[in-house]
mmCIF file of C-alpha atoms and ligand atoms in Angstrom:
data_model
loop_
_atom_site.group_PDB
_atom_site.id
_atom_site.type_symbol
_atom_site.label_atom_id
_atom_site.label_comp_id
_atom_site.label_asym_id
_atom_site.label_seq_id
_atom_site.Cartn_x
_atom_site.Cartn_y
_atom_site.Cartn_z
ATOM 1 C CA UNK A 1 10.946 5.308 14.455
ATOM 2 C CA UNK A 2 9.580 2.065 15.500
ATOM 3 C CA UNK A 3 11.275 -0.759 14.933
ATOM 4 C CA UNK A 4 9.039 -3.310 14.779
ATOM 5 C CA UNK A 5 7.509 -1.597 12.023
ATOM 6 C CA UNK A 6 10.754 -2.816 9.706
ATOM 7 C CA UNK A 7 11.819 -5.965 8.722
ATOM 8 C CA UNK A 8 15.636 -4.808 7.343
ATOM 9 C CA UNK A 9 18.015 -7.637 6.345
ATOM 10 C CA UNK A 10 20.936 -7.948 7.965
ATOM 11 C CA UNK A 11 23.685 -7.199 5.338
ATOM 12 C CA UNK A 12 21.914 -3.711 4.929
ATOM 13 C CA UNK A 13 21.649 -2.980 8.330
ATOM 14 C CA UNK A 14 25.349 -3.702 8.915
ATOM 15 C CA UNK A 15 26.002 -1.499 5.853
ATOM 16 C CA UNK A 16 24.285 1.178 7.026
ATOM 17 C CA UNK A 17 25.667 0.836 10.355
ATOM 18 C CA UNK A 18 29.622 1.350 8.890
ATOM 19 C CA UNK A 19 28.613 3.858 6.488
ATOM 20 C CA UNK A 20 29.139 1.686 3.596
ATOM 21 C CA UNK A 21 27.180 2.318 -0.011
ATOM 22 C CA UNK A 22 23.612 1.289 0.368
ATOM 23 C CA UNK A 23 21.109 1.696 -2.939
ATOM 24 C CA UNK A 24 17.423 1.902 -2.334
ATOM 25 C CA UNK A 25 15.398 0.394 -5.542
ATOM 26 C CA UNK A 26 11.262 0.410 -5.503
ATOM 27 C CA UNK A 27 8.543 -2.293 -6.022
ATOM 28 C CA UNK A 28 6.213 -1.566 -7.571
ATOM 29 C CA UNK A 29 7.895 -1.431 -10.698
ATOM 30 C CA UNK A 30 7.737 -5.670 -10.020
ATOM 31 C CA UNK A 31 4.105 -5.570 -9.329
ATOM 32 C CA UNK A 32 2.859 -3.058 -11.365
ATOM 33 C CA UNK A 33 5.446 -2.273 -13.890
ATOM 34 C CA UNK A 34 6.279 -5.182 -15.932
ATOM 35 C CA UNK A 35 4.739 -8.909 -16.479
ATOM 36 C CA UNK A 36 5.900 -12.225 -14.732
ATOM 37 C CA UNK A 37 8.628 -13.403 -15.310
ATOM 38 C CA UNK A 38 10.077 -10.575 -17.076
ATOM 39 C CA UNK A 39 9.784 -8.372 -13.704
ATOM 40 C CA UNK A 40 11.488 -11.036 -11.230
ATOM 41 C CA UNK A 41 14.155 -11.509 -13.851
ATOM 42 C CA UNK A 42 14.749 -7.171 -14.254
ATOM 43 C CA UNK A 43 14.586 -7.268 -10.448
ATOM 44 C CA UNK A 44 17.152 -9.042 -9.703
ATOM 45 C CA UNK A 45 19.487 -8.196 -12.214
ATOM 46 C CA UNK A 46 18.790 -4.561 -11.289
ATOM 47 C CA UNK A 47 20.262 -5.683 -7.962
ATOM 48 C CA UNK A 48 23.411 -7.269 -9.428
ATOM 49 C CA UNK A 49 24.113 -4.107 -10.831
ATOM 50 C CA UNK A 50 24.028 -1.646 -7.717
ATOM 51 C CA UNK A 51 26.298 -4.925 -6.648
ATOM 52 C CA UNK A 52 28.654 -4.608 -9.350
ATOM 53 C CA UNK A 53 29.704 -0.683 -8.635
ATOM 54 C CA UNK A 54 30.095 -1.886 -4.841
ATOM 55 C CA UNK A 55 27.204 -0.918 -3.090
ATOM 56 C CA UNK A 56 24.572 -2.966 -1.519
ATOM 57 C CA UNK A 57 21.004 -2.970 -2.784
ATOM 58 C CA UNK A 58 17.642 -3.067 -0.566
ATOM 59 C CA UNK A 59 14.601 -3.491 -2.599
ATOM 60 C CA UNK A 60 12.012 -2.244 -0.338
ATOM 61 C CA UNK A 61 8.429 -3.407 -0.184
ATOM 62 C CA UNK A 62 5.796 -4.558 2.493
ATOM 63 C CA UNK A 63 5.232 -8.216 2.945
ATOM 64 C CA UNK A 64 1.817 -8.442 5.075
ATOM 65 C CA UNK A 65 2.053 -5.115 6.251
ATOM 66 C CA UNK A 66 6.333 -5.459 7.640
ATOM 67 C CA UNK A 67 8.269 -3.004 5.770
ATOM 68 C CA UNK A 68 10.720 -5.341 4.394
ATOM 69 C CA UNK A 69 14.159 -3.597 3.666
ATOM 70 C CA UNK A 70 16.379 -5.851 1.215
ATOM 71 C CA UNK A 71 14.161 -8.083 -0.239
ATOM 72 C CA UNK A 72 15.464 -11.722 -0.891
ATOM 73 C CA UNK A 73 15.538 -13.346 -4.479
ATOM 74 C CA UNK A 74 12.740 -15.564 -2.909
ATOM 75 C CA UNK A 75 10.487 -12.104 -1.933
ATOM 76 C CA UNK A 76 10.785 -10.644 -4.784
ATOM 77 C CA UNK A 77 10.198 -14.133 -6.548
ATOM 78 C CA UNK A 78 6.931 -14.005 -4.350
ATOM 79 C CA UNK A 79 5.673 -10.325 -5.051
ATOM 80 C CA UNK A 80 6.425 -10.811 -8.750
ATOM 81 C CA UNK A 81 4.201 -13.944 -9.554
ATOM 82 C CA UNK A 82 1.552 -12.469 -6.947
ATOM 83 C CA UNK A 83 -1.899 -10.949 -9.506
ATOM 84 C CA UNK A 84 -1.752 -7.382 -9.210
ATOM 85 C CA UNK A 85 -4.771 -7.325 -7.527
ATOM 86 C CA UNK A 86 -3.367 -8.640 -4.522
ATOM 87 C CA UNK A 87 -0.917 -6.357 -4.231
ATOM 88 C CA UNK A 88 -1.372 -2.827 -2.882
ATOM 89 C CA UNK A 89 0.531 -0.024 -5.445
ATOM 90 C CA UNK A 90 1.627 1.954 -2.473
ATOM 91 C CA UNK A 91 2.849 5.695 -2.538
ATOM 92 C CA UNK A 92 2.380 8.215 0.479
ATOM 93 C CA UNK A 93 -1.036 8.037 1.285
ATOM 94 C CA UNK A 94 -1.638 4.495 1.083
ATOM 95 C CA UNK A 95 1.723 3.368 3.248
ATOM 96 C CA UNK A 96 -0.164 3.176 6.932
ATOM 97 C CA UNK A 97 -3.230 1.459 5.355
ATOM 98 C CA UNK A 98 -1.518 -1.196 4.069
ATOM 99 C CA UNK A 99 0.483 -1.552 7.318
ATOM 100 C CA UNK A 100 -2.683 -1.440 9.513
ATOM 101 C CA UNK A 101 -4.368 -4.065 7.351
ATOM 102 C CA UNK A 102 -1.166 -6.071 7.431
ATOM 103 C CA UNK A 103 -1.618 -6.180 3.063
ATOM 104 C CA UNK A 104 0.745 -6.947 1.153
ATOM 105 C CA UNK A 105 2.046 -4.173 -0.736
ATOM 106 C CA UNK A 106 4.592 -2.476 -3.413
ATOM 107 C CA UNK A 107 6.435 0.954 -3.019
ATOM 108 C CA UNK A 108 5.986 3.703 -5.520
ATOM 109 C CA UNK A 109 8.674 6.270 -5.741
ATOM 110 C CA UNK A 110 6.791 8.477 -3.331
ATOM 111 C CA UNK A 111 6.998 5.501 -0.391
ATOM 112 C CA UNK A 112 10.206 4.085 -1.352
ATOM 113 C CA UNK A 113 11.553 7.560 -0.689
ATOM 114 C CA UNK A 114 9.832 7.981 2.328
ATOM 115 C CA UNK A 115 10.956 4.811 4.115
ATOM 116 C CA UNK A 116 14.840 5.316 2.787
ATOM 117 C CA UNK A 117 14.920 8.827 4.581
ATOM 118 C CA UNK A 118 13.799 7.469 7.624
ATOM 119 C CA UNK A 119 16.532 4.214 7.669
ATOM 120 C CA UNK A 120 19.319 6.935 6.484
ATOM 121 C CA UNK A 121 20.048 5.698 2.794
ATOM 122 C CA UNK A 122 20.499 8.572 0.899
ATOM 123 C CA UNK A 123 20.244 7.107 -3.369
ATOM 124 C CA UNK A 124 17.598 5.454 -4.759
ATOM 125 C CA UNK A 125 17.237 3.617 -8.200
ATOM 126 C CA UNK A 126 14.440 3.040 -10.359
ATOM 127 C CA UNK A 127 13.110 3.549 -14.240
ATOM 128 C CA UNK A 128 11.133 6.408 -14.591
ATOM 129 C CA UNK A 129 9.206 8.601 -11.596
ATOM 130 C CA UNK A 130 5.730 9.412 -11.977
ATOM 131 C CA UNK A 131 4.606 12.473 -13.208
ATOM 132 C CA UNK A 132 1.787 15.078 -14.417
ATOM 133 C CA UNK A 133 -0.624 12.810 -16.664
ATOM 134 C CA UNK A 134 -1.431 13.986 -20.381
ATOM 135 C CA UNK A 135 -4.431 15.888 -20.748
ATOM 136 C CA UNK A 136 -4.781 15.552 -17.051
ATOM 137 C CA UNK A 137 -2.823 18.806 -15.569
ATOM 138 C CA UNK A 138 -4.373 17.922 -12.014
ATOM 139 C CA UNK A 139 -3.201 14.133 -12.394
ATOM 140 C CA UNK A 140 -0.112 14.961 -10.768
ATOM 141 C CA UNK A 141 1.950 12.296 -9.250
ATOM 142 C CA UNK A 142 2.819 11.876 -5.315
ATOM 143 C CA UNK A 143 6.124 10.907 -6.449
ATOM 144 C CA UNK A 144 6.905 14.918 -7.632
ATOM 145 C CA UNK A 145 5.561 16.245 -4.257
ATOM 146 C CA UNK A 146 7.632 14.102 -2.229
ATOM 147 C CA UNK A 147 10.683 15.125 -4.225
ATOM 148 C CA UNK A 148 9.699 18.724 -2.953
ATOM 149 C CA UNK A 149 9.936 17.569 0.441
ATOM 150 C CA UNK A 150 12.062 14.289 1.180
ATOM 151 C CA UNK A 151 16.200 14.691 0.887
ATOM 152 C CA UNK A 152 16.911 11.301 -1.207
ATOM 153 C CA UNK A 153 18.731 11.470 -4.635
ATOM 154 C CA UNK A 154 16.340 9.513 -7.085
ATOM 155 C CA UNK A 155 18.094 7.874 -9.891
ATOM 156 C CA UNK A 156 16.039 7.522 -12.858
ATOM 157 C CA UNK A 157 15.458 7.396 -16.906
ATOM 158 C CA UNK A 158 13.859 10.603 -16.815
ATOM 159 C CA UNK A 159 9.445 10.340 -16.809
ATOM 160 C CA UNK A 160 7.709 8.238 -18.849
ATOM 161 C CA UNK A 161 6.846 9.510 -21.761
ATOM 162 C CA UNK A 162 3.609 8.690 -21.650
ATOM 163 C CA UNK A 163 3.223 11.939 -19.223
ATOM 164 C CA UNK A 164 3.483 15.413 -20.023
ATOM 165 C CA UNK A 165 7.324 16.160 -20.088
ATOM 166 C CA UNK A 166 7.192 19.959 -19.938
ATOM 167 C CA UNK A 167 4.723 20.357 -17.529
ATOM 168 C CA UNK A 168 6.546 17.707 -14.995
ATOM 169 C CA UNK A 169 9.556 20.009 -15.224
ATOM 170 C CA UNK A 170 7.412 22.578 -13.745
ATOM 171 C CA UNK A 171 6.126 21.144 -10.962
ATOM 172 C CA UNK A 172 9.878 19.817 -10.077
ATOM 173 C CA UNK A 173 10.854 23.246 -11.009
ATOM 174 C CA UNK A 174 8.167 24.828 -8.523
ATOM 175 C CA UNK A 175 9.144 21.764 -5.907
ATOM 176 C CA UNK A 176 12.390 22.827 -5.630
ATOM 177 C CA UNK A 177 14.390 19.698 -7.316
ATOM 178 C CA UNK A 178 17.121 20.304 -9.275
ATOM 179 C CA UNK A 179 16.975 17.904 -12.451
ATOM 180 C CA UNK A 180 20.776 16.899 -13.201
ATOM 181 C CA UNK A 181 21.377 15.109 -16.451
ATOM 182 C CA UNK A 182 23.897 12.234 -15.971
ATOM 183 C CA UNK A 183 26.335 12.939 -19.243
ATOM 184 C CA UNK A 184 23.482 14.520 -21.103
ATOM 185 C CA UNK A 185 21.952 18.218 -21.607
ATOM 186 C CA UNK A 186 18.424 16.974 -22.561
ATOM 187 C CA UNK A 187 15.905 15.168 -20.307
ATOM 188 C CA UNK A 188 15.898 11.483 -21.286
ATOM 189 C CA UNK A 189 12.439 10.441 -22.177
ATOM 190 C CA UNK A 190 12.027 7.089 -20.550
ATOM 191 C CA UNK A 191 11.888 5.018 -23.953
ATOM 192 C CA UNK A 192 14.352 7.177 -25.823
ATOM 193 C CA UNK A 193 17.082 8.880 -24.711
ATOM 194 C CA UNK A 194 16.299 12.621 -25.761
ATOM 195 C CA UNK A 195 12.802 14.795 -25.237
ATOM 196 C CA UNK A 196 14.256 18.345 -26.041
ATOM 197 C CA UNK A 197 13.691 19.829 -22.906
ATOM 198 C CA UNK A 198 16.452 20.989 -21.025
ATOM 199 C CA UNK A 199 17.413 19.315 -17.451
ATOM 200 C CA UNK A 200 19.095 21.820 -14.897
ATOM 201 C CA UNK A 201 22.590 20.831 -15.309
ATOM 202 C CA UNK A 202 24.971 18.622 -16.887
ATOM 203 C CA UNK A 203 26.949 16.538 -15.115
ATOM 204 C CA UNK A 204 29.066 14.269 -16.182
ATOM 205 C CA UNK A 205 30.171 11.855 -13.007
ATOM 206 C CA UNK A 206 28.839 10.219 -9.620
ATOM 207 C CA UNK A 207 32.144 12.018 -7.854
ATOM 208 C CA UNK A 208 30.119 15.361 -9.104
ATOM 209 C CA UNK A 209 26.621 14.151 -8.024
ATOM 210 C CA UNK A 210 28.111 12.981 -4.478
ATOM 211 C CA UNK A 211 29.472 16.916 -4.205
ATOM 212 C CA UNK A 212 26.471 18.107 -5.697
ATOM 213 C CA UNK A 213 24.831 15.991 -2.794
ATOM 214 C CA UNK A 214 27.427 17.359 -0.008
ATOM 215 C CA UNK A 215 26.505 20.497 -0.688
ATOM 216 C CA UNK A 216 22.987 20.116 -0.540
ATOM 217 C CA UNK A 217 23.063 18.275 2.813
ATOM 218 C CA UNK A 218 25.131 21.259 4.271
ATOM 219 C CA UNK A 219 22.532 23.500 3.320
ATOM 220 C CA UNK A 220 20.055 21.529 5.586
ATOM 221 C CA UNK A 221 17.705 21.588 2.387
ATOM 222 C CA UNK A 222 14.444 19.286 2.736
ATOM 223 C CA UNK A 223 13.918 18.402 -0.808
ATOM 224 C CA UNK A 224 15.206 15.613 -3.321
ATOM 225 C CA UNK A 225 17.359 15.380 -6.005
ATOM 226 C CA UNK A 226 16.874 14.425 -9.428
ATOM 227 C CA UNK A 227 19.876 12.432 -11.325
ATOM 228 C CA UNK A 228 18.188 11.458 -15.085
ATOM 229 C CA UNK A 229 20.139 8.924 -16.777
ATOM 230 C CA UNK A 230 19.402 8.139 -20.612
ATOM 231 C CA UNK A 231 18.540 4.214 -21.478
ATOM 232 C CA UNK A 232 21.351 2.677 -22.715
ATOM 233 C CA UNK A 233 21.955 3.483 -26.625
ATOM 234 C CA UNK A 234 21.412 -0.502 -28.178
ATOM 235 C CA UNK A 235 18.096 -0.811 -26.085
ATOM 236 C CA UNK A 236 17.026 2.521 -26.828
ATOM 237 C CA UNK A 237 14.188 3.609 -28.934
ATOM 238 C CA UNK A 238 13.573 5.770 -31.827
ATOM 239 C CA UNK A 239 11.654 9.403 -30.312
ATOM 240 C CA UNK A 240 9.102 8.924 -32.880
ATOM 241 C CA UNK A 241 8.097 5.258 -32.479
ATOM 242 C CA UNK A 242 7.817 6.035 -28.878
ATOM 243 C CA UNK A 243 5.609 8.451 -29.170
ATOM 244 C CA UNK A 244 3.195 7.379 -32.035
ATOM 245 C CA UNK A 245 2.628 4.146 -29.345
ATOM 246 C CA UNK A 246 2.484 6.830 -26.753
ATOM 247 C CA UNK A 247 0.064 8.655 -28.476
ATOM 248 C CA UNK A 248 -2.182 5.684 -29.476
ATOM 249 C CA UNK A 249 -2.088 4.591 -25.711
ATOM 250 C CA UNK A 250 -3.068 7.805 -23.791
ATOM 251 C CA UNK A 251 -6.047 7.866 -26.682
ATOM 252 C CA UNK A 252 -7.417 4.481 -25.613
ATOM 253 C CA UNK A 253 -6.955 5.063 -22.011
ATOM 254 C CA UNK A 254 -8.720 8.072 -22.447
ATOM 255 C CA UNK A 255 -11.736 6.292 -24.501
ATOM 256 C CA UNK A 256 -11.776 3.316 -21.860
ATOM 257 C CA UNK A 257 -11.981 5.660 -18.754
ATOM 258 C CA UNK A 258 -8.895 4.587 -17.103
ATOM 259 C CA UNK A 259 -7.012 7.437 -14.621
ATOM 260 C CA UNK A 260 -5.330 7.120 -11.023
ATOM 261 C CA UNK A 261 -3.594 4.606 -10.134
ATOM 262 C CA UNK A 262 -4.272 2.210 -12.960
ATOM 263 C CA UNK A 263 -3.438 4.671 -15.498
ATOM 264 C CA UNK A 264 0.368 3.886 -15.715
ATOM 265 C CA UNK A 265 0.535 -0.109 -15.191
ATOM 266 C CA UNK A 266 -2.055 0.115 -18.332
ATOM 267 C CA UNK A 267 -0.331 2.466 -20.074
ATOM 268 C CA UNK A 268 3.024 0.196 -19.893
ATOM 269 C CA UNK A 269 1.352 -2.494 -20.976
ATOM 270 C CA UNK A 270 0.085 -1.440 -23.405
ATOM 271 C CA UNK A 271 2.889 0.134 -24.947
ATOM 272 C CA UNK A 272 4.672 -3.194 -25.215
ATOM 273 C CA UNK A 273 1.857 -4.511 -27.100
ATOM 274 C CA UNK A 274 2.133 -1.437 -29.293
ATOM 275 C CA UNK A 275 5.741 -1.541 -29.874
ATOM 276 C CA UNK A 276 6.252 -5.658 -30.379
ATOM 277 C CA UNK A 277 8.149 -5.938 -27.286
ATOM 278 C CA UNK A 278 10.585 -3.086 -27.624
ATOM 279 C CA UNK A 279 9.638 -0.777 -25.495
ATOM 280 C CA UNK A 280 9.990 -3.778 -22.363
ATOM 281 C CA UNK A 281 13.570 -4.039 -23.595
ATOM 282 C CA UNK A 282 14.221 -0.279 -23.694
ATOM 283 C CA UNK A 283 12.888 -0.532 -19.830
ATOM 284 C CA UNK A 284 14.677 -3.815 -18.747
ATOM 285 C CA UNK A 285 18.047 -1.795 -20.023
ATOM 286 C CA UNK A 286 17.599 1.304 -18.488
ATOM 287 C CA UNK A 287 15.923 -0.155 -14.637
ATOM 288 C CA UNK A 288 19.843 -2.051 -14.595
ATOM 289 C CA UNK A 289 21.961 0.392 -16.024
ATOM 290 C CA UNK A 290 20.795 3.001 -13.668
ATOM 291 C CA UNK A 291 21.024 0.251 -10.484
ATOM 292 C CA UNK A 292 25.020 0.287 -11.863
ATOM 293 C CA UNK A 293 25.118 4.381 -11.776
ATOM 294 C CA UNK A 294 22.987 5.037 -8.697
ATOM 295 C CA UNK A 295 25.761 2.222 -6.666
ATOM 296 C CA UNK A 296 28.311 4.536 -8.460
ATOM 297 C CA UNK A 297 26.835 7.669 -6.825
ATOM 298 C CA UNK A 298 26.454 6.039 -3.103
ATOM 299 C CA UNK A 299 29.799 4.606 -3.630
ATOM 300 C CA UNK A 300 31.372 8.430 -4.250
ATOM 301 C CA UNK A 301 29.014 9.633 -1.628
ATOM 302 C CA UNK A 302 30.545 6.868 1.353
ATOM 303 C CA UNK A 303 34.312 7.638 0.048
ATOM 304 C CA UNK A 304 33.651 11.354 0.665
ATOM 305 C CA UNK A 305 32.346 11.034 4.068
HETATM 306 N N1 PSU B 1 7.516 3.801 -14.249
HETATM 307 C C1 PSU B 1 7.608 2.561 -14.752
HETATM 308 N N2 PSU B 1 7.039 1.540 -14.067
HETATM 309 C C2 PSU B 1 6.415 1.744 -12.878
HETATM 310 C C3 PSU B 1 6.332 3.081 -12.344
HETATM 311 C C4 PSU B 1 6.891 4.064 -13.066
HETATM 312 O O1 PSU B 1 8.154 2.358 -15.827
HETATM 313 O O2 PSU B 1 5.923 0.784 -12.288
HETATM 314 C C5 PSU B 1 5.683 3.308 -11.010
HETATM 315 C C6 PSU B 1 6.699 3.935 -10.032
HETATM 316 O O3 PSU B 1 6.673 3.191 -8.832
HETATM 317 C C7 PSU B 1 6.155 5.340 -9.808
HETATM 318 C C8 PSU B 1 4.668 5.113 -9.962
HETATM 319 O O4 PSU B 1 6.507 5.862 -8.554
HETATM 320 O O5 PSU B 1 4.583 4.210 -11.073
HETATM 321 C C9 PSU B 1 3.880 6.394 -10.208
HETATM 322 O O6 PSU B 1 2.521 6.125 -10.062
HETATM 323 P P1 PSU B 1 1.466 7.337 -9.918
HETATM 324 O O7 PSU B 1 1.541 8.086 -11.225
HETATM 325 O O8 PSU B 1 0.152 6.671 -9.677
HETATM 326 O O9 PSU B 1 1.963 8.187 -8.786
HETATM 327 MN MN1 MN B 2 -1.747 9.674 -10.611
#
C-alpha cells in the first residue's frame, strides 16, 4: 500500500494501531444522497453516534484526489455544500481516476469498502447499499459485487426500496454474503422497516455479529457481510406510502431517461418531494441509528480480540 496515497487522521490511525473500535461510514451519501444542509447535519451526527457506543468514526472520501480517512467537521462541511457536479460519485471503477486527476470525490459503498480493507477496519456504516435497479435486471450495483469479494461487515437499512428487493437477495445470495437481520426476520426496506422477504438469519446482538465475524475471518473467507438494521420505529414509514412514491418515481425516471449513476441521487430526491419530507426523516433516522449499532459491533469485535 502506498502511503502517500492516504491522508488518515491521526486519532484513527492511533486507533487502529491499538486495536481499538474503528467505524468506516461512506460519502457519497453527503454528496449524492441528501441536500445541503440536511446532509452535513446527518453526517455528523451519524459520527456522534459510532462515538456514543465507543468507537471511533472515519468518514472516508477523496479531497483532490488524497484518500482522506476521518474526515473533519470542516471536510465534510466542504464536500456537503460542494454542487454535485463537482464531485465525483466514486465506487470501484472510478477510485484511480479520480486519484490520477487529483478530483475531488465521494465513496460509494463499493470504494468505501475497498479502501477500509486495505487500512484494516473491519465495520462499515451507512443507509442503504446499492442494488439491482427495477426493470433494469442488468443495472446491478458495484456495491453487491464487492460484497462477493471484499471481507468488511456493511451495516445498513437494508436496499432502497426503490430497487428490486428480491432480485438483490439473489445476487447477494449468488455472491456469497450472508444477509443477517439485526433483531428482525424480514429484510428492512430502507423507508420502512419490513419488505417480506426473508434475510439469512436473525440475530439479535453485536456480541453475536462480532462471533458471527470471528468465525468468518477463521475461515479465511474473501467476501462481506451483510448486518440489515430496520429504521428506527417513530421515523419509520408506512410499506405502502413508500412504495406508491416508489412506484411514481421509478415511472418518471423511466419516462425522463435517467439510469447509471444518476439514477439513485434522482430517485432520492425525488422521493422526498413525493412523500412531503418524510421519507428524508425516515433516512436521517436510520444513517445515525445504524452509526450507534455498527460502533456496537466493532466495539464487541475489539473486546473479543
Ligand atoms: N442509498 C442512499 N443514499 C446514497 C446511496 C445509497 O440512501 O447516496 C449511495 C451509496 O453510496 C451506494 C450508492 O453505495 O448510492 C449506489 O450507487 P450505484 O447504484 O450507482 O452503485
Ligand atoms: Mn447502477
Amino acid at each position: 500500500m502506498s502511503p502517500d496515497l492516504f491522508r488518515i487522521q491521526p486519532e484513527v490511525s492511533k486507533a487502529l494501531r491499538a486495536g481499538r473500535p474503528v467505524v468506516a461510514l461512506e460519502s457519497t451519501v453527503i454528496t449524492h444522497g441528501l441536500p445541503y444542509p440536511q446532509n452535513v447535519e446527518t453526517a455528523l451526527a451519524m459520527k456522534a453516534a459510532v462515538r456514543s457506543s465507543g468507537a471511533i468514526p472515519a468518514t472516508i472520501a477523496l479531497i483532490q484526489g488524497e484518500i482522506c480517512v476521518g474526515l473533519s467537521d470542516d471536510q465534510v462541511d466542504y464536500l456537503g455544500k460542494r454542487p454535485r457536479a463537482a464531485v465525483r460519485k466514486c465506487s470501484r471503477r472510478d477510485l484511480p481516476i479520480a486519484i490520477g486527476l487529483k478530483q475531488d470525490g465521494s465513496t460509494t459503498v463499493a470504494a468505501t469498502m475497498i479502501l477500509a480493507h486495505m487500512l484494516g477496519i473491519k465495520v462499515f456504516a451507512t443507509g442503504g447499499i446499492g442494488g439491482v435497479h427495477r426493470g433494469h435486471p442488468f443495472d446491478v450495483s458495484a456495491d453487491l459485487i464487492e460484497l462477493g469479494r471484499t471481507p468488511v461487515t456493511v451495516v445498513c437499512s437494508g436496499a432502497k426500496s426503490i430497487l428490486d428487493l428480491p432480485l438483490t437477495c439473489e445476487v447477494l445470495e449468488t455472491q456469497g454474503v450472508p444477509v443477517l437481520g439485526y433483531q428482525t426476520d424480514e429484510l428492512p426496506a430502507f423507508f420502512s422497516r419490513t419488505s417480506g422477504l426473508s434475510v439469512t438469519q436473525r440475530v439479535e446482538s453485536a456480541q453475536t455479529i462480532a462471533n458471527i465475524m470471528q468465525a468468518h475471518q477463521a475461515l479465511s473467507l474473501v467476501n462481506g457481510l451483510l448486518v440489515t438494521v430496520p429504521v428506527p420505529e417513530s421515523s419509520a414509514m408506512a410499506q405502502e406510502v413508500a412504495e406508491a412514491a416508489i412506484l411514481q418515481a421509478t415511472a418518471e425516471a423511466d419516462e425522463q431517461g435517467i439510469h447509471g449513476a444518476s439514477a439513485t441521487p434522482w430517485l432520492l430526491s425525488r422521493m422526498v418531494e413525493l412523500t412531503d419530507g418524510r421519507s428524508m426523516v425516515a433516512n436521517r433516522a436510520l444513517l445515525a441509528n445504524n452509526g450507534r449499532v455498527a460502533g456496537e459491533i466493532a466495539a464487541a469485535l475489539a473486546q473479543a480480540n
